[in-house]
């Protein structure tokens, strides 16, 4: 089976940097995705790592270590609008289709 | 708007009734997924279509749940004899087989409340 662990809540102030960790166990692994979901909204894709290392997309970066079954999402220059839930999700390969989501981390950004 | 759309956005029903939800994916996407999300949880996979073929179905999907995707376009999810435990947000997502990282585009969801 698959399991993912991430912190349930993180708080930070505007302008700060925050890191959301994700550890996983899975019988098959192709990559790790990150999604953002605002209250009442749909999950939206943020980032993806198939290989070890850091992927940078603007203020957001994501890191993966396949040997440690670990990844993180790094959010820089936090803004109030970044307050949302962030989910890591295991991708077992595009031919299999489904994503396995963690329980999510609720990020609250204070002014 | 070329995003994923779902209808209805909200559904309130009494226990024992049948409900049907519709999802219209992004037009060029050949993959369509249904997920269920409850408060404080991440989306849980229900089923997956590639074109009109239903390729995978979660063990979460009891016999009361059925999904179709006729002609590989829109999809419907039907829940028969609803139970209070079926109350959740039902999310539809689509993606394209050509995507190198299985980016899934989610619709706004249908919130089901079973009384």
CSV table of C-alpha atoms in Angstrom, one decimal:
chain,number,residue,atom,x,y,z
A,1,UNK,CA,0.0,0.0,0.0
A,2,UNK,CA,0.9,3.6,0.1
A,3,UNK,CA,1.2,6.1,3.0
A,4,UNK,CA,2.3,9.7,3.3
A,5,UNK,CA,3.0,11.8,6.3
A,6,UNK,CA,3.1,15.5,6.4
A,7,UNK,CA,2.5,18.0,9.3
A,8,UNK,CA,-1.1,18.9,9.9
A,9,UNK,CA,-0.5,22.6,10.4
A,10,UNK,CA,2.2,25.2,9.8
A,11,UNK,CA,2.1,28.9,10.6
A,12,UNK,CA,4.4,31.7,9.4
A,13,UNK,CA,4.4,35.5,8.9
A,14,UNK,CA,4.4,37.3,5.6
A,15,UNK,CA,7.7,37.5,4.0
A,16,UNK,CA,9.0,34.4,5.8
A,17,UNK,CA,10.1,31.1,4.3
A,18,UNK,CA,8.4,27.8,5.2
A,19,UNK,CA,9.2,24.2,4.5
A,20,UNK,CA,6.5,21.5,4.4
A,21,UNK,CA,7.9,18.0,4.7
A,22,UNK,CA,6.5,14.8,3.3
A,23,UNK,CA,7.7,11.3,3.9
A,24,UNK,CA,6.2,8.4,2.1
A,25,UNK,CA,6.0,4.6,1.8
A,26,UNK,CA,4.9,3.0,-1.4
A,27,UNK,CA,5.3,-0.2,-3.4
A,28,UNK,CA,5.8,1.7,-6.6
A,29,UNK,CA,7.1,5.2,-7.2
A,30,UNK,CA,7.4,7.4,-10.2
A,31,UNK,CA,7.3,10.9,-8.7
A,32,UNK,CA,6.0,13.2,-6.0
A,33,UNK,CA,3.5,15.9,-6.7
A,34,UNK,CA,2.5,18.9,-4.7
A,35,UNK,CA,-1.0,20.5,-4.9
A,36,UNK,CA,-2.4,23.6,-3.2
A,37,UNK,CA,-6.1,23.9,-2.2
A,38,UNK,CA,-7.7,27.0,-0.8
A,39,UNK,CA,-10.8,26.7,1.4
A,40,UNK,CA,-13.7,25.8,-0.8
A,41,UNK,CA,-11.5,25.5,-3.9
A,42,UNK,CA,-10.2,22.8,-6.1
A,43,UNK,CA,-6.7,21.4,-5.7
A,44,UNK,CA,-4.3,23.0,-8.1
A,45,UNK,CA,-0.9,21.6,-9.3
A,46,UNK,CA,2.2,23.3,-7.9
A,47,UNK,CA,5.2,21.2,-8.5
A,48,UNK,CA,6.5,17.7,-9.4
A,49,UNK,CA,9.8,15.8,-8.8
A,50,UNK,CA,10.6,12.6,-10.5
A,51,UNK,CA,14.4,12.8,-9.9
A,52,UNK,CA,16.4,13.6,-6.8
A,53,UNK,CA,17.0,17.3,-6.3
A,54,UNK,CA,15.4,20.7,-6.2
A,55,UNK,CA,12.8,22.0,-8.7
A,56,UNK,CA,12.2,25.7,-8.6
A,57,UNK,CA,9.1,27.5,-9.8
A,58,UNK,CA,9.0,31.1,-8.8
A,59,UNK,CA,8.5,31.4,-5.1
A,60,UNK,CA,7.9,27.7,-4.7
A,61,UNK,CA,10.5,25.0,-4.8
A,62,UNK,CA,10.2,21.2,-4.3
A,63,UNK,CA,12.8,18.7,-3.3
A,64,UNK,CA,12.9,15.0,-3.5
A,65,UNK,CA,15.2,12.3,-2.1
A,66,UNK,CA,14.2,8.9,-3.4
A,67,UNK,CA,16.6,7.0,-1.3
A,68,UNK,CA,15.1,8.6,1.9
A,69,UNK,CA,11.5,8.5,0.6
A,70,UNK,CA,11.3,12.2,1.5
A,71,UNK,CA,10.4,15.4,-0.1
A,72,UNK,CA,9.5,18.9,0.8
A,73,UNK,CA,7.9,22.0,-0.5
A,74,UNK,CA,9.6,25.3,0.1
A,75,UNK,CA,7.6,28.5,0.0
A,76,UNK,CA,9.5,31.7,0.0
A,77,UNK,CA,8.5,35.4,0.4
A,78,UNK,CA,5.2,34.2,1.9
A,79,UNK,CA,2.1,36.2,1.1
A,80,UNK,CA,-1.3,36.1,2.8
A,81,UNK,CA,-2.8,34.5,-0.3
A,82,UNK,CA,-0.5,31.5,0.3
A,83,UNK,CA,-2.7,30.5,3.3
A,84,UNK,CA,-4.1,27.2,2.1
A,85,UNK,CA,-3.8,23.4,2.4
A,86,UNK,CA,-0.8,21.8,0.7
A,87,UNK,CA,-0.9,18.1,-0.3
A,88,UNK,CA,1.9,15.9,-1.3
A,89,UNK,CA,0.9,13.0,-3.6
A,90,UNK,CA,2.6,9.9,-4.8
A,91,UNK,CA,2.5,9.3,-8.6
A,92,UNK,CA,3.1,5.6,-9.3
A,93,UNK,CA,3.5,6.3,-13.1
A,94,UNK,CA,1.4,7.8,-15.8
A,95,UNK,CA,0.1,4.4,-17.0
A,96,UNK,CA,-1.5,3.8,-13.6
A,97,UNK,CA,-3.1,7.2,-13.4
A,98,UNK,CA,-4.1,7.7,-9.8
A,99,UNK,CA,-2.5,9.9,-7.3
A,100,UNK,CA,-2.2,9.0,-3.6
A,101,UNK,CA,-2.6,12.1,-1.5
A,102,UNK,CA,-1.4,12.9,2.0
A,103,UNK,CA,-3.8,14.3,4.5
A,104,UNK,CA,-2.5,17.8,3.8
A,105,UNK,CA,-0.8,20.6,5.7
A,106,UNK,CA,-2.8,23.7,6.6
A,107,UNK,CA,-0.6,26.8,6.2
A,108,UNK,CA,-1.6,30.0,7.8
A,109,UNK,CA,0.2,33.1,6.9
A,110,UNK,CA,-0.1,36.0,9.4
A,111,UNK,CA,0.5,39.7,8.6
B,1,UNK,CA,-13.7,28.7,-19.9
B,2,UNK,CA,-11.8,25.5,-20.8
B,3,UNK,CA,-11.3,24.1,-17.3
B,4,UNK,CA,-12.9,21.1,-15.7
B,5,UNK,CA,-16.6,21.6,-14.8
B,6,UNK,CA,-18.8,19.7,-12.5
B,7,UNK,CA,-22.6,19.7,-12.0
B,8,UNK,CA,-24.3,20.2,-9.6
B,9,UNK,CA,-22.0,22.1,-7.3
B,10,UNK,CA,-24.1,21.1,-4.3
B,11,UNK,CA,-26.5,18.3,-3.7
B,12,UNK,CA,-28.6,17.6,-0.6
B,13,UNK,CA,-30.4,14.3,-0.5
B,14,UNK,CA,-32.1,12.0,1.9
B,15,UNK,CA,-30.7,8.7,2.9
B,16,UNK,CA,-31.7,6.0,0.5
B,17,UNK,CA,-32.0,8.2,-2.6
B,18,UNK,CA,-29.9,7.9,-5.7
B,19,UNK,CA,-27.8,10.8,-6.9
B,20,UNK,CA,-25.9,11.4,-10.1
B,21,UNK,CA,-23.0,13.8,-10.7
B,22,UNK,CA,-21.6,15.0,-14.0
B,23,UNK,CA,-18.0,16.0,-14.9
B,24,UNK,CA,-16.9,17.7,-18.1
B,25,UNK,CA,-13.1,17.4,-18.5
B,26,UNK,CA,-10.8,19.7,-20.4
B,27,UNK,CA,-11.7,18.8,-24.0
B,28,UNK,CA,-8.4,17.4,-25.2
B,29,UNK,CA,-7.8,15.4,-22.0
B,30,UNK,CA,-8.2,11.7,-22.5
B,31,UNK,CA,-7.9,10.7,-18.8
B,32,UNK,CA,-10.5,11.4,-16.2
B,33,UNK,CA,-10.5,10.7,-12.5
B,34,UNK,CA,-13.0,10.7,-9.7
B,35,UNK,CA,-11.8,11.4,-6.1
B,36,UNK,CA,-13.7,11.9,-2.9
B,37,UNK,CA,-12.6,14.3,-0.2
B,38,UNK,CA,-13.8,14.7,3.4
B,39,UNK,CA,-13.0,17.5,5.8
B,40,UNK,CA,-9.4,17.5,6.8
B,41,UNK,CA,-8.4,14.8,4.4
B,42,UNK,CA,-6.7,14.7,1.1
B,43,UNK,CA,-8.5,13.5,-2.0
B,44,UNK,CA,-9.1,9.7,-2.1
B,45,UNK,CA,-9.1,8.0,-5.5
B,46,UNK,CA,-12.3,6.4,-6.6
B,47,UNK,CA,-11.9,5.5,-10.3
B,48,UNK,CA,-10.1,6.4,-13.5
B,49,UNK,CA,-10.9,6.4,-17.2
B,50,UNK,CA,-8.7,6.5,-20.2
B,51,UNK,CA,-11.0,7.5,-23.0
B,52,UNK,CA,-14.1,5.5,-22.4
B,53,UNK,CA,-12.4,2.6,-20.7
B,54,UNK,CA,-12.6,2.4,-16.9
B,55,UNK,CA,-9.1,1.2,-16.1
B,56,UNK,CA,-9.1,1.3,-12.3
B,57,UNK,CA,-11.5,1.2,-9.5
B,58,UNK,CA,-10.8,1.7,-5.8
B,59,UNK,CA,-11.8,-0.8,-3.3
B,60,UNK,CA,-13.5,2.2,-1.6
B,61,UNK,CA,-16.1,2.1,-4.4
B,62,UNK,CA,-18.8,-0.2,-3.2
B,63,UNK,CA,-21.4,-1.8,-5.4
B,64,UNK,CA,-23.6,1.3,-4.8
B,65,UNK,CA,-21.2,3.4,-6.9
B,66,UNK,CA,-21.0,3.3,-10.6
B,67,UNK,CA,-19.2,5.6,-13.1
B,68,UNK,CA,-19.4,5.9,-16.8
B,69,UNK,CA,-17.7,7.8,-19.5
B,70,UNK,CA,-19.6,7.3,-22.7
B,71,UNK,CA,-17.7,8.2,-25.9
B,72,UNK,CA,-14.7,9.3,-23.8
B,73,UNK,CA,-16.0,12.7,-23.1
B,74,UNK,CA,-18.0,13.7,-20.0
B,75,UNK,CA,-18.4,11.3,-17.1
B,76,UNK,CA,-21.1,10.5,-14.6
B,77,UNK,CA,-20.8,9.2,-11.1
B,78,UNK,CA,-23.9,7.6,-9.6
B,79,UNK,CA,-24.4,6.7,-6.0
B,80,UNK,CA,-27.4,4.4,-5.3
B,81,UNK,CA,-29.1,4.1,-1.9
B,82,UNK,CA,-27.1,6.9,-0.4
B,83,UNK,CA,-25.8,6.7,3.1
B,84,UNK,CA,-24.8,9.4,5.5
B,85,UNK,CA,-21.2,8.2,5.2
B,86,UNK,CA,-21.3,9.2,1.5
B,87,UNK,CA,-21.4,12.9,2.5
B,88,UNK,CA,-18.3,14.4,1.0
B,89,UNK,CA,-16.9,16.5,-1.8
B,90,UNK,CA,-16.7,14.6,-5.0
B,91,UNK,CA,-13.9,15.9,-7.2
B,92,UNK,CA,-13.3,15.2,-10.9
B,93,UNK,CA,-9.9,15.7,-12.5
B,94,UNK,CA,-8.6,15.3,-16.0
B,95,UNK,CA,-5.2,14.9,-17.6
B,96,UNK,CA,-3.5,14.1,-20.8
B,97,UNK,CA,-1.5,11.1,-21.6
B,98,UNK,CA,1.2,13.3,-23.2
B,99,UNK,CA,1.9,15.0,-19.9
B,100,UNK,CA,5.3,14.0,-18.6
B,101,UNK,CA,4.3,14.3,-14.9
B,102,UNK,CA,0.7,13.4,-14.7
B,103,UNK,CA,-0.5,16.9,-13.8
B,104,UNK,CA,-4.2,16.6,-13.0
B,105,UNK,CA,-6.6,19.5,-13.4
B,106,UNK,CA,-9.4,19.4,-10.8
B,107,UNK,CA,-12.9,20.7,-11.1
B,108,UNK,CA,-14.6,22.7,-8.4
B,109,UNK,CA,-16.3,19.6,-7.0
B,110,UNK,CA,-19.8,18.5,-6.1
B,111,UNK,CA,-20.6,18.7,-2.4
B,112,UNK,CA,-22.9,15.9,-1.3
B,113,UNK,CA,-24.9,16.1,1.9
B,114,UNK,CA,-26.9,13.0,2.9
B,115,UNK,CA,-29.5,13.7,5.6
